[in-house]
Coordinates of C-alpha atoms and ligand atoms in Angstrom, one line a residue:
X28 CA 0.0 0.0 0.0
X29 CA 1.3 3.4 -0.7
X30 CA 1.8 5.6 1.8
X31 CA 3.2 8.6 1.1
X32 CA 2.2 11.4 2.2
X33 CA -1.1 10.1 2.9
X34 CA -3.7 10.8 6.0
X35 CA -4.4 7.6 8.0
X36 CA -7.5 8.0 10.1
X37 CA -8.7 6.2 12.9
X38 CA -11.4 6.9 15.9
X39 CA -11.2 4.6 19.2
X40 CA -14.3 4.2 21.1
X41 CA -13.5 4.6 25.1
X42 CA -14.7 0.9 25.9
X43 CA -13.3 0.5 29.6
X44 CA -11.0 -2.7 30.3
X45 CA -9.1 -4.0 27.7
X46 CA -7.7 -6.8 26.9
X47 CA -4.6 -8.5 24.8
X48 CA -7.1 -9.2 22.4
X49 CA -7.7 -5.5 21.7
X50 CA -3.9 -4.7 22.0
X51 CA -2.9 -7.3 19.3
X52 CA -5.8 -6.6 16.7
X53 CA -6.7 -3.1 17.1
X54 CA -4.1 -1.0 19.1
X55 CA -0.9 -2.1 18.1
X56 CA -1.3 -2.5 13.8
X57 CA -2.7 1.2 14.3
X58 CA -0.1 2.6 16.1
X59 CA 2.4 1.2 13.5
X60 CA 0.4 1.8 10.5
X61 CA 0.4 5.3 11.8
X62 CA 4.7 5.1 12.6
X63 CA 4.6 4.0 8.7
X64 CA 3.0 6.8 7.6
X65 CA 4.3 9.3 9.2
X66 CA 7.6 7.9 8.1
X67 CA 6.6 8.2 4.6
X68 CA 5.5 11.9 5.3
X69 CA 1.9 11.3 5.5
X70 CA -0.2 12.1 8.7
X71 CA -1.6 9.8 11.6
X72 CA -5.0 11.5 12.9
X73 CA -6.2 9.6 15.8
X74 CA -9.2 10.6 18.4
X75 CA -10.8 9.7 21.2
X76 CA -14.5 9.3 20.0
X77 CA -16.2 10.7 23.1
X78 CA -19.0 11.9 21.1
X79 CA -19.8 8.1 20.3
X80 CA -19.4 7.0 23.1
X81 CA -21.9 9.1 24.7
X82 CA -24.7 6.5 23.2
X83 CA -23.6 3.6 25.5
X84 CA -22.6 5.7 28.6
X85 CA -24.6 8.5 30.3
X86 CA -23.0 8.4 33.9
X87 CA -20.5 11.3 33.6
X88 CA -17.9 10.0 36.1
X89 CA -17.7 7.0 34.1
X90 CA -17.9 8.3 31.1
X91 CA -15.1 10.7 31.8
X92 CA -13.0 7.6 33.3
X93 CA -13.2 5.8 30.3
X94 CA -12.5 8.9 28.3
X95 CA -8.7 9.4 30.1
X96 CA -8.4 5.5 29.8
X97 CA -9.0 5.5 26.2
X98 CA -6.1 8.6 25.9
X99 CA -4.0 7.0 28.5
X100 CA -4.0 3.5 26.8
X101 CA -3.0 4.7 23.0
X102 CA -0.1 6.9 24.8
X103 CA 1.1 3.8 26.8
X104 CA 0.9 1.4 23.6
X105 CA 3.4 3.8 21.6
X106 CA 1.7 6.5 19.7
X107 CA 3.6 9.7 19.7
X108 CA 1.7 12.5 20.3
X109 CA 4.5 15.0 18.9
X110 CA 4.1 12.8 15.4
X111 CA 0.8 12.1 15.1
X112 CA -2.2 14.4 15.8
X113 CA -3.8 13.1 18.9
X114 CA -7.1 14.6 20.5
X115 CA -10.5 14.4 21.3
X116 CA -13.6 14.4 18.8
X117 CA -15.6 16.7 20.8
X118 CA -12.7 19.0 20.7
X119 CA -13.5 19.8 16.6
X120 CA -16.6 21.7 16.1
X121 CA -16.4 21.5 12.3
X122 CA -17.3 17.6 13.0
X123 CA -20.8 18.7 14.2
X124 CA -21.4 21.2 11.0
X125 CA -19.9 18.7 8.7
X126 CA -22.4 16.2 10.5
X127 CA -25.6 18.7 9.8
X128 CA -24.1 19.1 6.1
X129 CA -23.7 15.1 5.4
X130 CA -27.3 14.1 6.4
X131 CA -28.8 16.2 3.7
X132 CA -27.1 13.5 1.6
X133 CA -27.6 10.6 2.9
X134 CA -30.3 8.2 1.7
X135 CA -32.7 6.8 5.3
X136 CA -32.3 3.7 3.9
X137 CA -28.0 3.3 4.6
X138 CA -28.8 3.8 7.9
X139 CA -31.3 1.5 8.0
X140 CA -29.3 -1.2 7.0
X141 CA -26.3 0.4 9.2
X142 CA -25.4 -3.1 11.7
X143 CA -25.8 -1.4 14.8
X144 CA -28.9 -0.2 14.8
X145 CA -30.5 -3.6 12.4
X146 CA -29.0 -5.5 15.5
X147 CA -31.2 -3.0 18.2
X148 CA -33.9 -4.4 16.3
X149 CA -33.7 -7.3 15.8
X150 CA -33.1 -7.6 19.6
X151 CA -36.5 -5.3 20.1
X152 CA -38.3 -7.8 17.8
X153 CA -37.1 -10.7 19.6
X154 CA -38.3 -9.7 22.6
X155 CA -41.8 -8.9 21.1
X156 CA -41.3 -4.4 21.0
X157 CA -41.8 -2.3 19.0
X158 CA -38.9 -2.6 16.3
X159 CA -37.3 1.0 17.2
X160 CA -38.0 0.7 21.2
X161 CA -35.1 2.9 23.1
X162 CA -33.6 3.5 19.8
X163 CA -32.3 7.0 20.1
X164 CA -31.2 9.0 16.9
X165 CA -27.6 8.8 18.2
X166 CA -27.6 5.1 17.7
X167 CA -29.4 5.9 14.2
X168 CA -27.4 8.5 13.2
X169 CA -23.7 7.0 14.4
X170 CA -22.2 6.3 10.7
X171 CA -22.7 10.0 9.9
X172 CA -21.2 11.1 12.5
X173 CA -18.7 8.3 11.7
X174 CA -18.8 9.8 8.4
X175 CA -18.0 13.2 9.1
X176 CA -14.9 11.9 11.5
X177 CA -13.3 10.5 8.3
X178 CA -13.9 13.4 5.9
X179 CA -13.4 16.4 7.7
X180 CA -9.8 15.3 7.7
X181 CA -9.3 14.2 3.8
X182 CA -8.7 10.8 5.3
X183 CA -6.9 7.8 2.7
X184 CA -6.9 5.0 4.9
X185 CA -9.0 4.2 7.8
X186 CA -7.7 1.0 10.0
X187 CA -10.6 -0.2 11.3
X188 CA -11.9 -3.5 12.8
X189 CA -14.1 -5.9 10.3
X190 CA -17.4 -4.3 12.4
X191 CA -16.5 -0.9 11.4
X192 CA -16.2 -1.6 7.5
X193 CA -19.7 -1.5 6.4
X194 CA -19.2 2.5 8.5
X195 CA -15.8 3.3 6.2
X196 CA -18.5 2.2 3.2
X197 CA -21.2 4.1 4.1
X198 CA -18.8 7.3 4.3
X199 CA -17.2 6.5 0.9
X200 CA -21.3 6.0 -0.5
X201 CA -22.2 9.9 1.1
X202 CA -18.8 11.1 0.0
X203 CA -19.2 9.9 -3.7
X204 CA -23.1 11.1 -3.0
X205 CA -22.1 14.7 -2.8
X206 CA -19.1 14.4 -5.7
X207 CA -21.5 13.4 -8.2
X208 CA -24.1 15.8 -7.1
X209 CA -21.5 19.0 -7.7
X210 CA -19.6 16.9 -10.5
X211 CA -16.2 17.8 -9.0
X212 CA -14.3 15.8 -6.2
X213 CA -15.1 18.1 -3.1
X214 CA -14.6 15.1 -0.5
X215 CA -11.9 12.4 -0.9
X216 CA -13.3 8.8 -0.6
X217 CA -11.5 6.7 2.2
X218 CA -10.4 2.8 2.5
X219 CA -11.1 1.0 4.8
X220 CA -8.1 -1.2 6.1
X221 CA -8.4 -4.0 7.8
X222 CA -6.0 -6.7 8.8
X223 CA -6.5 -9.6 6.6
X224 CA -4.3 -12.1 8.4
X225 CA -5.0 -10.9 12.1
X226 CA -6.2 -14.1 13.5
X227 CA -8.8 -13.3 16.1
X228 CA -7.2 -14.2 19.2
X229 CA -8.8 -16.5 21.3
X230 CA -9.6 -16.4 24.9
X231 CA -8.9 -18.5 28.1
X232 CA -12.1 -20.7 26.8
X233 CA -11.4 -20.9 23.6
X234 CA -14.0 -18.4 21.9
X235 CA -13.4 -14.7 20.6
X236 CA -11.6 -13.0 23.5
X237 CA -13.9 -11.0 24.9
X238 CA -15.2 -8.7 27.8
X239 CA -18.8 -10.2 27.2
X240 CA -17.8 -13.8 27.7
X241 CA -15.3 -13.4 30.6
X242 CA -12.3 -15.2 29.0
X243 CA -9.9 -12.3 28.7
X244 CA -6.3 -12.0 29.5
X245 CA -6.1 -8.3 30.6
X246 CA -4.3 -5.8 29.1
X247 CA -3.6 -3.8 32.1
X248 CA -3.1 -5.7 35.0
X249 CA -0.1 -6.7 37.9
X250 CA 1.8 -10.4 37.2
X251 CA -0.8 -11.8 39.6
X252 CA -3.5 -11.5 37.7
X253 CA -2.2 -11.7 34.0
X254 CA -0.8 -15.4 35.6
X255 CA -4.6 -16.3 37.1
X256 CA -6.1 -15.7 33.5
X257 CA -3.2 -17.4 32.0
X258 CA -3.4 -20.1 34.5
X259 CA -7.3 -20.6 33.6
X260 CA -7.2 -21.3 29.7
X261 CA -9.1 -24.0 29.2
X262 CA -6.7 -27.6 28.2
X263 CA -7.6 -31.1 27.0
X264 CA -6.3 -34.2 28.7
X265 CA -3.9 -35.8 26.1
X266 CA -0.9 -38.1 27.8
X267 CA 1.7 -35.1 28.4
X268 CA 4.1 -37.6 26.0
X269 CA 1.7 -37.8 23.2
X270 CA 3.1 -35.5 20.1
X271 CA 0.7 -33.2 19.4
X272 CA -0.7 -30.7 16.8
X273 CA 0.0 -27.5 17.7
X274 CA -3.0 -26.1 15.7
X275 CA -5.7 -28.3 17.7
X276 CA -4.1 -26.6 21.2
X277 CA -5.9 -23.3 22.6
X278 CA -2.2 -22.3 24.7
X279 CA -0.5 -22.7 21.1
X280 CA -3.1 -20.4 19.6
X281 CA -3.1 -17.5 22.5
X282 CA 1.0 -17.5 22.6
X283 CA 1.0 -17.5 18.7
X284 CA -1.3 -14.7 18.2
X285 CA 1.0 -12.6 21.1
X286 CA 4.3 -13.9 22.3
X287 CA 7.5 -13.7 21.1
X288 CA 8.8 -16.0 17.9
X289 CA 11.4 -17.4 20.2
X290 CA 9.0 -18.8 23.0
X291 CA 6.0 -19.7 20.2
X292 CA 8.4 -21.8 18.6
X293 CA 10.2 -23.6 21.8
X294 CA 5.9 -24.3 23.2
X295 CA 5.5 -25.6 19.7
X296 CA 8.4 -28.0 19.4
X297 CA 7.8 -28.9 22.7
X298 CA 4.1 -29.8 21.7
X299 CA 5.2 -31.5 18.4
X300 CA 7.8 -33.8 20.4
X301 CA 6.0 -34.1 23.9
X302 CA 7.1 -33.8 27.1
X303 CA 5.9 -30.3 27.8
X304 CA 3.2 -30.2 30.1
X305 CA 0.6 -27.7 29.7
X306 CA 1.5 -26.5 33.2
X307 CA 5.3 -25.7 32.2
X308 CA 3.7 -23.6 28.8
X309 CA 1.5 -22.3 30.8
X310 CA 3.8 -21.1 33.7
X311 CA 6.2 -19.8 30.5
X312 CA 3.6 -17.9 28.8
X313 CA 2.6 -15.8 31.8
X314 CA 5.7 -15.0 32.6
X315 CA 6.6 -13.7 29.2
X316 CA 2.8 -12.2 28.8
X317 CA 3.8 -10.2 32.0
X318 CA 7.4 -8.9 31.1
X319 CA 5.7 -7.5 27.6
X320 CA 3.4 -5.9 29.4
X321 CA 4.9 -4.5 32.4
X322 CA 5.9 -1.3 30.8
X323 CA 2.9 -0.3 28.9
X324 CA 1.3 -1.0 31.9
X325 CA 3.8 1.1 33.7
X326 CA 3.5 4.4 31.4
X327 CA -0.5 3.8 31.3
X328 CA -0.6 4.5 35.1
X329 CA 2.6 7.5 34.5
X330 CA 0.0 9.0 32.2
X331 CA -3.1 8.1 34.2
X332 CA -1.5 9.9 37.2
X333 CA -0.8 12.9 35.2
X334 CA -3.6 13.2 33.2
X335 CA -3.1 17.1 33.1
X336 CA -0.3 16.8 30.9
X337 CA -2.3 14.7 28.7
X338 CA -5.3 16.9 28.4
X339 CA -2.8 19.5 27.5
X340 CA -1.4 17.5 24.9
X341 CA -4.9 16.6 23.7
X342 CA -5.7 20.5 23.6
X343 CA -2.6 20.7 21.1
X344 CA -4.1 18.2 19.4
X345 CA -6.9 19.6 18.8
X346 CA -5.5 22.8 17.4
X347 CA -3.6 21.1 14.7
X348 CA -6.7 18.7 13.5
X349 CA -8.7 22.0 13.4
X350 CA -6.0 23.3 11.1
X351 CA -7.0 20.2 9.0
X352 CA -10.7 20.4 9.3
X353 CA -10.9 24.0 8.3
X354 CA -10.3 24.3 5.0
X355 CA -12.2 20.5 4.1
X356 CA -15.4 22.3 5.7
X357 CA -14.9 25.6 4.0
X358 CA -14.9 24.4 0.8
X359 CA -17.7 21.8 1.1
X360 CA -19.6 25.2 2.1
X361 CA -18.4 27.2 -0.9
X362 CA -19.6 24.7 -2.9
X363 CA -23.2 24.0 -1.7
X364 CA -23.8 27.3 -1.1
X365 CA -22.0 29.0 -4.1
X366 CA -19.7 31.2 -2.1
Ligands
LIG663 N1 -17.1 3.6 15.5 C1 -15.7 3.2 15.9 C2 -15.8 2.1 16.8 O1 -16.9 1.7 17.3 C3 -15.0 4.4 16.5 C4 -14.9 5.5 15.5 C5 -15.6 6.7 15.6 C6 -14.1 5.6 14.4 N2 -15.2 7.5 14.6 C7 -14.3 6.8 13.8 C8 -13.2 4.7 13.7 C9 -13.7 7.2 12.6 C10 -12.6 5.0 12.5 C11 -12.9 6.3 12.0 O2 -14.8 1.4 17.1

């Protein structure tokens, strides 16, 4: 993919606890797509979507928790706020008039079909409600707002998750919407990127590591811990001599998708030629789990116990993705309204 000089976009939702799961298929390809780009003289916009997240969380202690976690967590995992451009949504008030602007052109029916809100539904009509029961127009009108994050910064590429594509479409759909109603190209049409060969890593049960299913290894968390979830994925009861297929073994899977080469290769020769108890692997992987994370974890809680520093970097943040969003607006204006 080419690069240079490029914008590489990306929003992250303030979800609370995370989890290696998160760090290895969200956080981390982000952060180095971004440290690529910028190498190449291109631009890393990232943003905590506070906005968003207002849908899912109305107590404001929480919500403003999960807010500094969100910054705290990307600083921790190596993004470089001097490099990239690093702030809040809510900070950018040309989001909201870019958000008024996009709904004029955008068909009902894409947000209809828009996941989040066919999935409130289809709960609601499952339960026997009415299909659009505690439905509020936030929920309906979240890929716009979406929308508007993406093109009020001439974003290329947008790293996303597989569950944000269909979002990255629907913005390309309203961008190309209002190109071919001006016939001239007033809003740049993004990609969305995802990582093709990311397996999902599993949790401690075998299933999609996940908060909802309480099988996650945490992402912040002391040794202790980190060794109890480690301890806890699930094994099967093969002779510890029998050779065994790496592939068919959960522990084999969970190192693989974040340990060190070295150690993924010694757990799976040791698998291949027996002899290695789960215990040992297990006893190996939680030690190394805990050495990589030990100093994210230690910068999170640096950053989390100076948070003023980070809200001042967020506020310089800000400024420079204003710079961006400026000109974008302006002349989305010009044109619709002939100035
Ligand atoms: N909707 C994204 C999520 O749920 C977060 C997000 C908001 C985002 N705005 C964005 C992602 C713009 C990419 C681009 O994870």
């Amino acid at each position: 993919m080419e690069l240079s000089g490029k914008c590489v976009l990306t929003g992250v939702k303030p979800t609370g606890t995370l989890h290696i799961g998160n760090y290895v298929g969200a956080i981390k390809p982000a952060i180095e797509m971004g440290n690529r780009v910028i190498e190449n003289g291109g631009k890393l916009v990232m943003f905590v979507a506070d906005y968003h997240a207002i849908n899912f969380m109305k107590d404001p202690e929480r919500l403003s928790q999960i807010i500094k976690e969100a910054a705290c967590t990307y600083l921790a995992c190596g993004l470089n706020p001097e490099k990239a451009i690093f702030f809040r949504q809510s900070d950018i008030p040309e989001v909201f008039e870019m958000t008024s602007l996009l709904t004029n052109f955008t068909p009902k029916g894409f947000m209809n079909k828009a996941h989040a809100y066919k999935a409130a539904v289809d709960k609601n009509v499952a339960k026997g409600e009415p299909n659009d029961a505690g439905i509020n127009m936030g929920l309906y009108n979240y890929p716009i707002l979406m929308a508007a994050d993406i093109l009020t910064y001439d974003s290329d590429y947008v790293p996303v998750g597989k569950d944000q594509v269909q979002h990255v479409e629907i913005t390309a759909d309203i961008a190309g919407a209002i190109n071919a109603c001006y016939k001239k190209e007033v809003l740049k049409l993004p990609k969305a990127i995802t990582q093709e060969n990311a397996a999902v890593l599993p949790g401690t049960d075998g299933r999609k590591m996940s908060k909802s299913y309480n099988n996650v290894i945490p992402l912040f968390a002391d040794a202790n811990e980190i060794k109890k979830a480690v301890m806890s994925i699930k094994t099967d009861c093969q002779d510890i001599n029998a050779p065994k297929n790496p592939e068919d073994i959960l522990l084999y899977q969970i190192a693989r998708g974040f340990c060190a080469s070295e150690l993924v290769q010694e757990i799976e020769e040791g698998l291949k030629k027996g002899g290695m108890g789960y215990g040992t692997i297990k006893k190996m992987m939680a030690e190394a789990i805990a050495n990589e994370l030990a100093p994210i974890h230690e910068r999170y809680m640096d950053h989390m116990a100076h948070y003023k520093d980070v809200e001042e970097m967020l506020q310089l943040g800000a400024q420079k993705a204003r710079t961006l969003a400026k000109p974008v607006l302006e002349n989305l204006k010009a044109t619709i309204f002939n100035k």
